[in-house]
mmCIF file with all atom_site columns, C-alpha atoms and ligand atoms in Angstrom:
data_model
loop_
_atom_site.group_PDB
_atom_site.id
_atom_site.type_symbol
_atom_site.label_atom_id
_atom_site.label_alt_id
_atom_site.label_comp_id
_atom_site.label_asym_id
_atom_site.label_entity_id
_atom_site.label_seq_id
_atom_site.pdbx_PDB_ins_code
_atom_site.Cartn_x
_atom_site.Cartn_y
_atom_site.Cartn_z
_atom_site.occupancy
_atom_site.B_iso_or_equiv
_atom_site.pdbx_formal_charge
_atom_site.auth_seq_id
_atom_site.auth_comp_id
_atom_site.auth_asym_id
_atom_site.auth_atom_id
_atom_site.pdbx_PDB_model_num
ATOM   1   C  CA  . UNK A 1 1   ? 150.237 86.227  -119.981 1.00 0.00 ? 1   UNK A CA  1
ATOM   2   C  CA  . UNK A 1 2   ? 146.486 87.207  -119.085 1.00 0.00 ? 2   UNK A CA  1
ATOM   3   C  CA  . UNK A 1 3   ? 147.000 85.412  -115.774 1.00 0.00 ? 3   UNK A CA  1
ATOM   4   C  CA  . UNK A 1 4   ? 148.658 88.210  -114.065 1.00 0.00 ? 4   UNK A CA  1
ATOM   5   C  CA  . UNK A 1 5   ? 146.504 90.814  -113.681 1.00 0.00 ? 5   UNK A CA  1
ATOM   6   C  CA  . UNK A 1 6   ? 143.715 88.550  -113.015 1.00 0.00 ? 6   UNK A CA  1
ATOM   7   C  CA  . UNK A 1 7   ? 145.918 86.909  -109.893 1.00 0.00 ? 7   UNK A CA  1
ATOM   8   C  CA  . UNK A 1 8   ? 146.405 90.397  -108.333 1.00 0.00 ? 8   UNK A CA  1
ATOM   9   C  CA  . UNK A 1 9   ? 142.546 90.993  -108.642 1.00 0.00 ? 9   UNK A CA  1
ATOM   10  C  CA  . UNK A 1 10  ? 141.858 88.335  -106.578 1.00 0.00 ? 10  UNK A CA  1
ATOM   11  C  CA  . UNK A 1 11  ? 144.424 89.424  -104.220 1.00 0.00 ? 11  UNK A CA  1
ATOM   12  C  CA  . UNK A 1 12  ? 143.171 92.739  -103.656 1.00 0.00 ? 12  UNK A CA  1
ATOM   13  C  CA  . UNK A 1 13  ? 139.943 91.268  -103.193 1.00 0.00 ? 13  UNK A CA  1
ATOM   14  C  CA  . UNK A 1 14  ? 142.040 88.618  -100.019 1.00 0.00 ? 14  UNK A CA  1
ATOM   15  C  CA  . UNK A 1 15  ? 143.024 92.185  -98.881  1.00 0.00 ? 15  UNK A CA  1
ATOM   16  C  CA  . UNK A 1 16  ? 139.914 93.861  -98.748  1.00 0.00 ? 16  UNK A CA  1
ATOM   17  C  CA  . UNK A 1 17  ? 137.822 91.188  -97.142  1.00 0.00 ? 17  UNK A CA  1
ATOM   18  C  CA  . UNK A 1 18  ? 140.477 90.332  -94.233  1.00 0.00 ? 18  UNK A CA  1
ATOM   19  C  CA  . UNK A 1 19  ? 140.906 94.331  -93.623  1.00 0.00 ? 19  UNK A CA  1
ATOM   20  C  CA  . UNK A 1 20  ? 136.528 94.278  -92.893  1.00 0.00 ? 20  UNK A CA  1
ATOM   21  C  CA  . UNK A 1 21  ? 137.222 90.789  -90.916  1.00 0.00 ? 21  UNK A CA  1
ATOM   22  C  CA  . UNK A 1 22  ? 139.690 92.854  -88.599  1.00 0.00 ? 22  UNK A CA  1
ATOM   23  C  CA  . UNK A 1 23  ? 136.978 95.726  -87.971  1.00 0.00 ? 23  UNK A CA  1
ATOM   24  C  CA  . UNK A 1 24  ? 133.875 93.418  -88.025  1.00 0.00 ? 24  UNK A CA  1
ATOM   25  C  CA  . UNK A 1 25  ? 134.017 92.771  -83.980  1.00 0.00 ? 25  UNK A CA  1
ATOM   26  C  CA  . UNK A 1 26  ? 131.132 94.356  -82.569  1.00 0.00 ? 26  UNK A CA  1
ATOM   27  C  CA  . UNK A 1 27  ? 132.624 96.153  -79.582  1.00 0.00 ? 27  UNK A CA  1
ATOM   28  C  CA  . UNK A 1 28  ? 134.952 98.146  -81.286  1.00 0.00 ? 28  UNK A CA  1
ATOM   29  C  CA  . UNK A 1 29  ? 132.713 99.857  -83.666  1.00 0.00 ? 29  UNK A CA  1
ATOM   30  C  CA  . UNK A 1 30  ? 131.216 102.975 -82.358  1.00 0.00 ? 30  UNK A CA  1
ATOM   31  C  CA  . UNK A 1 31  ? 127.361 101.712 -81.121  1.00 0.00 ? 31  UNK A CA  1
ATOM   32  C  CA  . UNK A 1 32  ? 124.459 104.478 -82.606  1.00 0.00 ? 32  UNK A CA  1
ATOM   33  C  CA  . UNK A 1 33  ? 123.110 106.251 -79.828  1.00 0.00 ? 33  UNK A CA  1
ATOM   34  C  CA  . UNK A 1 34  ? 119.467 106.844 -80.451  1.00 0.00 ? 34  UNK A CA  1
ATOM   35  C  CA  . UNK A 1 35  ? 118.613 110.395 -79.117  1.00 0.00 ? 35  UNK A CA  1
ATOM   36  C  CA  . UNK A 1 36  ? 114.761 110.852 -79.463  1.00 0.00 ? 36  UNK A CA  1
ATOM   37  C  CA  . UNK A 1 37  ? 113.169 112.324 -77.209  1.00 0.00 ? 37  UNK A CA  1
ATOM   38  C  CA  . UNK A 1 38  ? 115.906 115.037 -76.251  1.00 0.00 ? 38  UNK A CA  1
ATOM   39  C  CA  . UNK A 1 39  ? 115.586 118.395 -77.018  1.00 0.00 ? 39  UNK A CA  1
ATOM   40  C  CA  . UNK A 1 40  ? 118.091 118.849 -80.217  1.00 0.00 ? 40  UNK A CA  1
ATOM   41  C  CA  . UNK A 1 41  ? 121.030 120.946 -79.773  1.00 0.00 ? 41  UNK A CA  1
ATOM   42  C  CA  . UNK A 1 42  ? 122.021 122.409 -83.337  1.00 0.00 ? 42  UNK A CA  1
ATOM   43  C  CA  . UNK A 1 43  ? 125.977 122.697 -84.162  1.00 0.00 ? 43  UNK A CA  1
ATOM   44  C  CA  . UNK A 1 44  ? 127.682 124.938 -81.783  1.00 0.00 ? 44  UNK A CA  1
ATOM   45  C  CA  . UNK A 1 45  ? 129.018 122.735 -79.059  1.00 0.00 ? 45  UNK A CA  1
ATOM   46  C  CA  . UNK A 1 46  ? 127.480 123.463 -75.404  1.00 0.00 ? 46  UNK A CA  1
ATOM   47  C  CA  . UNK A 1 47  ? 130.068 124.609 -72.430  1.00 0.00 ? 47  UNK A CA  1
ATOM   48  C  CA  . UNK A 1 48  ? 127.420 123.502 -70.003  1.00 0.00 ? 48  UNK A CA  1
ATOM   49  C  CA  . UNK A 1 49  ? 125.498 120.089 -69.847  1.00 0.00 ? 49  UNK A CA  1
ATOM   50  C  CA  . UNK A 1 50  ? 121.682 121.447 -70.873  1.00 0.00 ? 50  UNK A CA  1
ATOM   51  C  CA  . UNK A 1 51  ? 120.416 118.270 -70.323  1.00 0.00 ? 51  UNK A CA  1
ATOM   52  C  CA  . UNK A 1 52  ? 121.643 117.818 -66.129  1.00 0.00 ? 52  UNK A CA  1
ATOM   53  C  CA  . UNK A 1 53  ? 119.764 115.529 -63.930  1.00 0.00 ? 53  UNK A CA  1
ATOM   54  C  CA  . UNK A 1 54  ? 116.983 115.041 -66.909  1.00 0.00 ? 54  UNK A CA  1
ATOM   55  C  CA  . UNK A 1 55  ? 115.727 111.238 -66.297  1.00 0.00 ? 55  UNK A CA  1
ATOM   56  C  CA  . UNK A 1 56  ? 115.660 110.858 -70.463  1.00 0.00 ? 56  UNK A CA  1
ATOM   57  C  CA  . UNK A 1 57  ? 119.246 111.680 -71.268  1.00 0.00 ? 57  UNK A CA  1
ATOM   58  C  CA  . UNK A 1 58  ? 120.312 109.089 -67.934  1.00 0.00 ? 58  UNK A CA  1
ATOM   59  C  CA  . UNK A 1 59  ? 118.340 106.288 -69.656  1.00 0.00 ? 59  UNK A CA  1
ATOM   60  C  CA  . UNK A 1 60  ? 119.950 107.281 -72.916  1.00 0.00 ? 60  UNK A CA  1
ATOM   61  C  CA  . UNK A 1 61  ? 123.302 107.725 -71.714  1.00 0.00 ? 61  UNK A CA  1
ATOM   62  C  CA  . UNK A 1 62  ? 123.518 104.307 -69.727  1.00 0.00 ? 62  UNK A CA  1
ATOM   63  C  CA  . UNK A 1 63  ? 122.821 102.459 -73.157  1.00 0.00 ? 63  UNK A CA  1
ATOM   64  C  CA  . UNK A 1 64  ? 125.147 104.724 -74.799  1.00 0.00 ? 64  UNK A CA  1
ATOM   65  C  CA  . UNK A 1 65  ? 127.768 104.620 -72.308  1.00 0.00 ? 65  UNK A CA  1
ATOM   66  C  CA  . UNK A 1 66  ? 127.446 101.323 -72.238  1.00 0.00 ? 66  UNK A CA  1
ATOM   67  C  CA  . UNK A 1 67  ? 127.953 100.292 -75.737  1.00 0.00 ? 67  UNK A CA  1
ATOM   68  C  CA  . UNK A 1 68  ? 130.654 103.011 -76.249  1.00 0.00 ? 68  UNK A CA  1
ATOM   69  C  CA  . UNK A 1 69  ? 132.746 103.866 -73.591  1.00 0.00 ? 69  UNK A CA  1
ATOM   70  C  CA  . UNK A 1 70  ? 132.357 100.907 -70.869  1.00 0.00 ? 70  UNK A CA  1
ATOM   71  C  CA  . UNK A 1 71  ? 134.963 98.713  -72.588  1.00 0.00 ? 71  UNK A CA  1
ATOM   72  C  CA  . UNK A 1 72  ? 137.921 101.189 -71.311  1.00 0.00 ? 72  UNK A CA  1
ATOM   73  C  CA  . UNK A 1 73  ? 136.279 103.599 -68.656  1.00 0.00 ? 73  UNK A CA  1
ATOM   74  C  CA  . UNK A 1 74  ? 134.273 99.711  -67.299  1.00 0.00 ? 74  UNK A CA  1
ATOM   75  C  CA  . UNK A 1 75  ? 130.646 98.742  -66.910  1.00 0.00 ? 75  UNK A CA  1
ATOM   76  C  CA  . UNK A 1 76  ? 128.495 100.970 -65.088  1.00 0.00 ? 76  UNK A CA  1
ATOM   77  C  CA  . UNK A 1 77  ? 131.462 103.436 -65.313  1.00 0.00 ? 77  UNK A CA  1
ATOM   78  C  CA  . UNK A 1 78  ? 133.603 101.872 -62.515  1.00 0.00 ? 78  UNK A CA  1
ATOM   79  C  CA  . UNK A 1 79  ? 136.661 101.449 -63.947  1.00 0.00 ? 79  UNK A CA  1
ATOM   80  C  CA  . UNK A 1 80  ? 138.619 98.076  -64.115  1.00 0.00 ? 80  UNK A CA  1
ATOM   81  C  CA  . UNK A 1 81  ? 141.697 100.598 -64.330  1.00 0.00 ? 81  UNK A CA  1
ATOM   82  C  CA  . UNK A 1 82  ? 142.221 100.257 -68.235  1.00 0.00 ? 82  UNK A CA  1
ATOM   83  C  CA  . UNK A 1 83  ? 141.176 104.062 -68.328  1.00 0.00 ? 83  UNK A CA  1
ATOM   84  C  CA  . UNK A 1 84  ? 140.401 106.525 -65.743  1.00 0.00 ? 84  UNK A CA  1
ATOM   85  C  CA  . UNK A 1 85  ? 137.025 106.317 -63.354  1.00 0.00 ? 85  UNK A CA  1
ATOM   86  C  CA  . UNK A 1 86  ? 135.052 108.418 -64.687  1.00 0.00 ? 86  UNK A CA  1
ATOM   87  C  CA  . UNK A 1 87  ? 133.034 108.709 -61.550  1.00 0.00 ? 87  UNK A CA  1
ATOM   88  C  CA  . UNK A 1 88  ? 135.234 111.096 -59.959  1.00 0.00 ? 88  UNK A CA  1
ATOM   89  C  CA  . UNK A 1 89  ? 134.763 113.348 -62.751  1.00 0.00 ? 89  UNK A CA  1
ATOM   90  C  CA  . UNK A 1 90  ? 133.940 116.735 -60.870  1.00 0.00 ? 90  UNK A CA  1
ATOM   91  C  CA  . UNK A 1 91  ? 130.281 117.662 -61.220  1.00 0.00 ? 91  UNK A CA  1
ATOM   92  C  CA  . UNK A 1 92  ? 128.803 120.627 -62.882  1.00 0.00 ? 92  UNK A CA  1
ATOM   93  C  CA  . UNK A 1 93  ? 130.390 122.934 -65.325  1.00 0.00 ? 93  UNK A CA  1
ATOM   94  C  CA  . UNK A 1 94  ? 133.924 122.154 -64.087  1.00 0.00 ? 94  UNK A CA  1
ATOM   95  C  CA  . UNK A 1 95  ? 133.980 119.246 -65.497  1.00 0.00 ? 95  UNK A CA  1
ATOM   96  C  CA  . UNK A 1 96  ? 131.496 119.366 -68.106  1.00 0.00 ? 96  UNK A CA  1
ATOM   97  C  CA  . UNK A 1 97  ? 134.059 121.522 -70.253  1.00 0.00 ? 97  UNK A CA  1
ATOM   98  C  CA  . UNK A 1 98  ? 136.673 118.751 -69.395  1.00 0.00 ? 98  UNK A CA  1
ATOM   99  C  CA  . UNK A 1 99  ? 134.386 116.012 -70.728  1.00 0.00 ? 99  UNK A CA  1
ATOM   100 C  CA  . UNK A 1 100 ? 133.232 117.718 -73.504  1.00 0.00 ? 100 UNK A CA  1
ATOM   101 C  CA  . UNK A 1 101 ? 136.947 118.546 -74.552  1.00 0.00 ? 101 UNK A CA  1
ATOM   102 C  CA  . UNK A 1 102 ? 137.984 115.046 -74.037  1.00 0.00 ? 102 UNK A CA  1
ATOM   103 C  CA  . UNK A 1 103 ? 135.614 113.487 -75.819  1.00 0.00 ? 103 UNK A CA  1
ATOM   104 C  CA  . UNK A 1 104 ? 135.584 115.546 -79.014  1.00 0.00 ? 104 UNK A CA  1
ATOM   105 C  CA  . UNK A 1 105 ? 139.049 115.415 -79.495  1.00 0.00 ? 105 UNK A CA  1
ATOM   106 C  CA  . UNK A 1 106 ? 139.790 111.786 -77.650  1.00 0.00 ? 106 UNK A CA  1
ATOM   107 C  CA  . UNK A 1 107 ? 143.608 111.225 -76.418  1.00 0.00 ? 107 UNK A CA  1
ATOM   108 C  CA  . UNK A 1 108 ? 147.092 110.630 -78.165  1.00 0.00 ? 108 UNK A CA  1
ATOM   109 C  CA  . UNK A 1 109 ? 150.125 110.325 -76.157  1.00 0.00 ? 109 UNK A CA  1
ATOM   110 C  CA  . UNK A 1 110 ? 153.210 110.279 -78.335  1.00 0.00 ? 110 UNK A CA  1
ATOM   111 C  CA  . UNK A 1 111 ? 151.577 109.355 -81.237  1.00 0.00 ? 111 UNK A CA  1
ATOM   112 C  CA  . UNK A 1 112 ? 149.616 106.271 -79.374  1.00 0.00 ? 112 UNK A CA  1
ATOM   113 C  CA  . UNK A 1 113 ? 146.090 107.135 -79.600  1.00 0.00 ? 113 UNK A CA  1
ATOM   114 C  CA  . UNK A 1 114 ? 144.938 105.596 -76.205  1.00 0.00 ? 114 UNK A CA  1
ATOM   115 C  CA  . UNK A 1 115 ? 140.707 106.739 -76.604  1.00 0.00 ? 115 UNK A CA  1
ATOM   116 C  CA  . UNK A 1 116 ? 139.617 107.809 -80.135  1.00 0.00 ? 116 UNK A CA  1
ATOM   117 C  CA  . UNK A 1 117 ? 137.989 110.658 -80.850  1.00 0.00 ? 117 UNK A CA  1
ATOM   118 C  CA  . UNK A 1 118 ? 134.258 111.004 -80.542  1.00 0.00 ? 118 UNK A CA  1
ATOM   119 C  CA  . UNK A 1 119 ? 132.969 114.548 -82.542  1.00 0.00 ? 119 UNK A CA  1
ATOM   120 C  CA  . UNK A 1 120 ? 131.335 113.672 -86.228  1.00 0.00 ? 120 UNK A CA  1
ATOM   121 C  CA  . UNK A 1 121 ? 131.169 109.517 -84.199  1.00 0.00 ? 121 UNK A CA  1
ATOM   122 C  CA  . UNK A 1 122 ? 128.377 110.101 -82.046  1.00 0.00 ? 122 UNK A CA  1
ATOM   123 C  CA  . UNK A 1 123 ? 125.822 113.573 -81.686  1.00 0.00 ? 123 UNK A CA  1
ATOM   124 C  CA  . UNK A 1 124 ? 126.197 116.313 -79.254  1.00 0.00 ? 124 UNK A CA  1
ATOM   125 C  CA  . UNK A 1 125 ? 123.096 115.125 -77.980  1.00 0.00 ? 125 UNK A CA  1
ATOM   126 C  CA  . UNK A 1 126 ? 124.078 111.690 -77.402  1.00 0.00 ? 126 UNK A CA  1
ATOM   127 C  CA  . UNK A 1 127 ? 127.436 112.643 -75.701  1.00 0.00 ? 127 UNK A CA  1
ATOM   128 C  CA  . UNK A 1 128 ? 126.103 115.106 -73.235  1.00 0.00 ? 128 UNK A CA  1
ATOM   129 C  CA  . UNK A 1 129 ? 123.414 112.364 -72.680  1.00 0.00 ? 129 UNK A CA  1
ATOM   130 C  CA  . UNK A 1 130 ? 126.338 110.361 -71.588  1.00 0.00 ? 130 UNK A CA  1
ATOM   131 C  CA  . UNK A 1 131 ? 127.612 112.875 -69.018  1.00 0.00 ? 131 UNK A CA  1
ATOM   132 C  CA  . UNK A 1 132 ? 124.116 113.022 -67.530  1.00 0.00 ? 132 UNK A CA  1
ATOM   133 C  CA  . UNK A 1 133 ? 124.284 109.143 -66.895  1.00 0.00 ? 133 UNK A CA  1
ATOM   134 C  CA  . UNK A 1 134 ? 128.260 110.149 -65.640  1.00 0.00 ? 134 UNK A CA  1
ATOM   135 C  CA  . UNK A 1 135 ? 127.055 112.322 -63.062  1.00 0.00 ? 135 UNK A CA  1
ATOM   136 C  CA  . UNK A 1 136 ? 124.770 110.159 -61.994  1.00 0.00 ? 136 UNK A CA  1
ATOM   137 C  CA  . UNK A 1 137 ? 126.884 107.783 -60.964  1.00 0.00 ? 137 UNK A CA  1
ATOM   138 C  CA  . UNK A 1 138 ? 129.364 110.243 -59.464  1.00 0.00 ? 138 UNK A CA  1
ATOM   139 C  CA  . UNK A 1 139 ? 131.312 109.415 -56.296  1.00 0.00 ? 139 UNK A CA  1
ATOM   140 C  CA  . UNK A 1 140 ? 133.569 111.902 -54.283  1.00 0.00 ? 140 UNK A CA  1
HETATM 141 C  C1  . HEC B 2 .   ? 139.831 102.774 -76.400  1.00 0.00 ? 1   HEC B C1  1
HETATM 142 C  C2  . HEC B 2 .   ? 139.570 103.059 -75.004  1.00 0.00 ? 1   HEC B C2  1
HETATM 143 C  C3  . HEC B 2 .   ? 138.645 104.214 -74.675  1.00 0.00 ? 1   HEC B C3  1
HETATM 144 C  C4  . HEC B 2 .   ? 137.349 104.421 -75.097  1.00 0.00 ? 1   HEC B C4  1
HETATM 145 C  C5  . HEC B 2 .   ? 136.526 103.574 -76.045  1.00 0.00 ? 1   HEC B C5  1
HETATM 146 C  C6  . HEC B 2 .   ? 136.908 105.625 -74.434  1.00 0.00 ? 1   HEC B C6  1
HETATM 147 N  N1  . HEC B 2 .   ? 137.908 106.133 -73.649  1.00 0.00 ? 1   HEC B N1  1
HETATM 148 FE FE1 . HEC B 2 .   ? 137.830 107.805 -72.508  1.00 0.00 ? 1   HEC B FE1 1
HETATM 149 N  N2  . HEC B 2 .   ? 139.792 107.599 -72.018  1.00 0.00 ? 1   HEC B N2  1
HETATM 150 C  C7  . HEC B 2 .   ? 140.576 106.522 -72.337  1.00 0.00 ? 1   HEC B C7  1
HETATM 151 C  C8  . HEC B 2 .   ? 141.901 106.716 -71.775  1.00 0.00 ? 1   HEC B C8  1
HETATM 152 C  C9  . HEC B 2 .   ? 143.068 105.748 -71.899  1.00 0.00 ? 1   HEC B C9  1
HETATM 153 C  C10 . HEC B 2 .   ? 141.882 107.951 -71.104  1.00 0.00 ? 1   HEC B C10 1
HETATM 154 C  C11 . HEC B 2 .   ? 143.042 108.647 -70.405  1.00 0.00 ? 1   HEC B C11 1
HETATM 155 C  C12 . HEC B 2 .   ? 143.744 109.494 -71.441  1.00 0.00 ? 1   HEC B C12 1
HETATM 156 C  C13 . HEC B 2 .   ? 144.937 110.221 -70.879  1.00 0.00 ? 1   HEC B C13 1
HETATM 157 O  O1  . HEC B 2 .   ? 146.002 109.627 -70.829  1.00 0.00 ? 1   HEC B O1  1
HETATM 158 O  O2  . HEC B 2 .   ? 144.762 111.395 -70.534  1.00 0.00 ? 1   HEC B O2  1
HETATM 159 C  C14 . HEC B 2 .   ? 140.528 108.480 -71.262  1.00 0.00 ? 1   HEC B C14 1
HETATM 160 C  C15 . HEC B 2 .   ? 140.100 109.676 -70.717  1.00 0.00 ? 1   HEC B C15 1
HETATM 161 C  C16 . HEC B 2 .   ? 138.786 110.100 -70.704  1.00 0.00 ? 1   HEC B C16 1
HETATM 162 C  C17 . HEC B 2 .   ? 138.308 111.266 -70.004  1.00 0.00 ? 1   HEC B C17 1
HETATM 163 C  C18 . HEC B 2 .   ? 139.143 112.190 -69.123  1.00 0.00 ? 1   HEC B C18 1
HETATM 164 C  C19 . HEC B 2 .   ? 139.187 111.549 -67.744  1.00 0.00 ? 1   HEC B C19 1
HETATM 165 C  C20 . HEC B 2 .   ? 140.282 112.006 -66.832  1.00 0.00 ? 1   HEC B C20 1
HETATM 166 O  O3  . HEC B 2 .   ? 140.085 111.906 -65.602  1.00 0.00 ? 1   HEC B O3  1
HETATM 167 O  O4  . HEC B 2 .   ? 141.342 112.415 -67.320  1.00 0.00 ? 1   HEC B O4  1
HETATM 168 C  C21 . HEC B 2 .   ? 136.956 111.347 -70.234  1.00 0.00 ? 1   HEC B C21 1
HETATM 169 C  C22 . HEC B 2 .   ? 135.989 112.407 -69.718  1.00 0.00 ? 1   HEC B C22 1
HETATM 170 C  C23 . HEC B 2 .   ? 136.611 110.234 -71.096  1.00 0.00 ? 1   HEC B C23 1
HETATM 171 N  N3  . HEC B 2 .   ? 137.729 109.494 -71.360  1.00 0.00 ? 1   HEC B N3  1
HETATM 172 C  C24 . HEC B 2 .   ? 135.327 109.960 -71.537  1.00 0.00 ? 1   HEC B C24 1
HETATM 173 C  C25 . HEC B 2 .   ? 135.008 108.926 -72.437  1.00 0.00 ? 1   HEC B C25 1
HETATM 174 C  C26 . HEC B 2 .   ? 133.667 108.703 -72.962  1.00 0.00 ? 1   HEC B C26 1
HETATM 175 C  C27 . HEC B 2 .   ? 132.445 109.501 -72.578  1.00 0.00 ? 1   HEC B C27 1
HETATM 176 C  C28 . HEC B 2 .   ? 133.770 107.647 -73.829  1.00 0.00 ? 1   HEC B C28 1
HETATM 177 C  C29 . HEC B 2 .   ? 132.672 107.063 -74.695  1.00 0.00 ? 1   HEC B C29 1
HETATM 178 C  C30 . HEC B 2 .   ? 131.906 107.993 -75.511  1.00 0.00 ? 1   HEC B C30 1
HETATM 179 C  C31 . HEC B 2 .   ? 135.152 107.209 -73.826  1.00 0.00 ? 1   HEC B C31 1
HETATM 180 N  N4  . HEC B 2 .   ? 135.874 108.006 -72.962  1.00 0.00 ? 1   HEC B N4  1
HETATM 181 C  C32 . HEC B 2 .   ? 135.644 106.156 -74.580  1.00 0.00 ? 1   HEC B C32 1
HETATM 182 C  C33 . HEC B 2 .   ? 140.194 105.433 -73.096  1.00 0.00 ? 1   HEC B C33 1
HETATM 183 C  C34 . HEC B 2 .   ? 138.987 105.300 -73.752  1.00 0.00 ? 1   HEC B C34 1
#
């Protein structure tokens, strides 16, 4: 009689460790993006990239982009058509306030959430560090 409770236990434990398994691949966990050296932004969100053409925030934002974006949008930001090329993107404040929407809120279609969100994942800082590296890669 004292077996039972002891049996689901153990299952709950079969649960919990396959559950961290399932999330434990490297790629799919959001990457820190280590932001020193940029001038902090505070809380309210930016319309306007204040860090544009800065050599710092490209450096930052290739390793960032890199680690947390490249697997859909593709290495070096050319896509392998998973998700769209981000270096068409339009430059300057046109589409900074597209990028910054996207990527706080991320993308659901009909319930399918096709690129997670990104606000409370990753800083201000380190997200409109990414756009700098974005733009510098831009094509027309
Ligand atoms: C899980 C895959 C995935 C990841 C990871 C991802 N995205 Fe996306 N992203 C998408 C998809 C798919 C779309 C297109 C969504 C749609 O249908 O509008 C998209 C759209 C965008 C757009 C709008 C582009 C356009 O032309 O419509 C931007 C900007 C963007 N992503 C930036 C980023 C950045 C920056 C990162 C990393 C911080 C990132 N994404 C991570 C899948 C992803």
């Amino acid at each position: 009689m004292k077996a039972a409770p002891l049996k689901g236990g153990l299952l709950a434990v079969g649960l919990v460790l396959s559950v961290s398994a399932a999330f434990g691949h490297g790629d799919v966990q959001p990457q820190p993006v280590d932001t020193t050296g940029l001038a902090p932004l505070g809380d309210a969100w930016r319309e306007e990239n204040p860090y544009r053409g800065d050599a710092k925030a490209i450096a930052i934002g290739d390793s960032g982009f890199n680690q947390n974006c490249a697997r859909c949008h593709g290495l070096q930001v050319i896509s392998g058509g998973l998700a769209p090329d981000l270096r068409y993107l339009p430059l300057g404040k046109e589409g900074d306030e597209y990028f910054v929407e996207r990527v706080r809120h991320g993308a659901t279609t009909n319930g399918v959430m096709k690129m997670p969100a990104f606000e409370g994942v990753l800083s201000q800082e380190a997200l409109w560090a990414i756009r700098t590296y974005i733009e510098a890669k831009h094509e027309e």
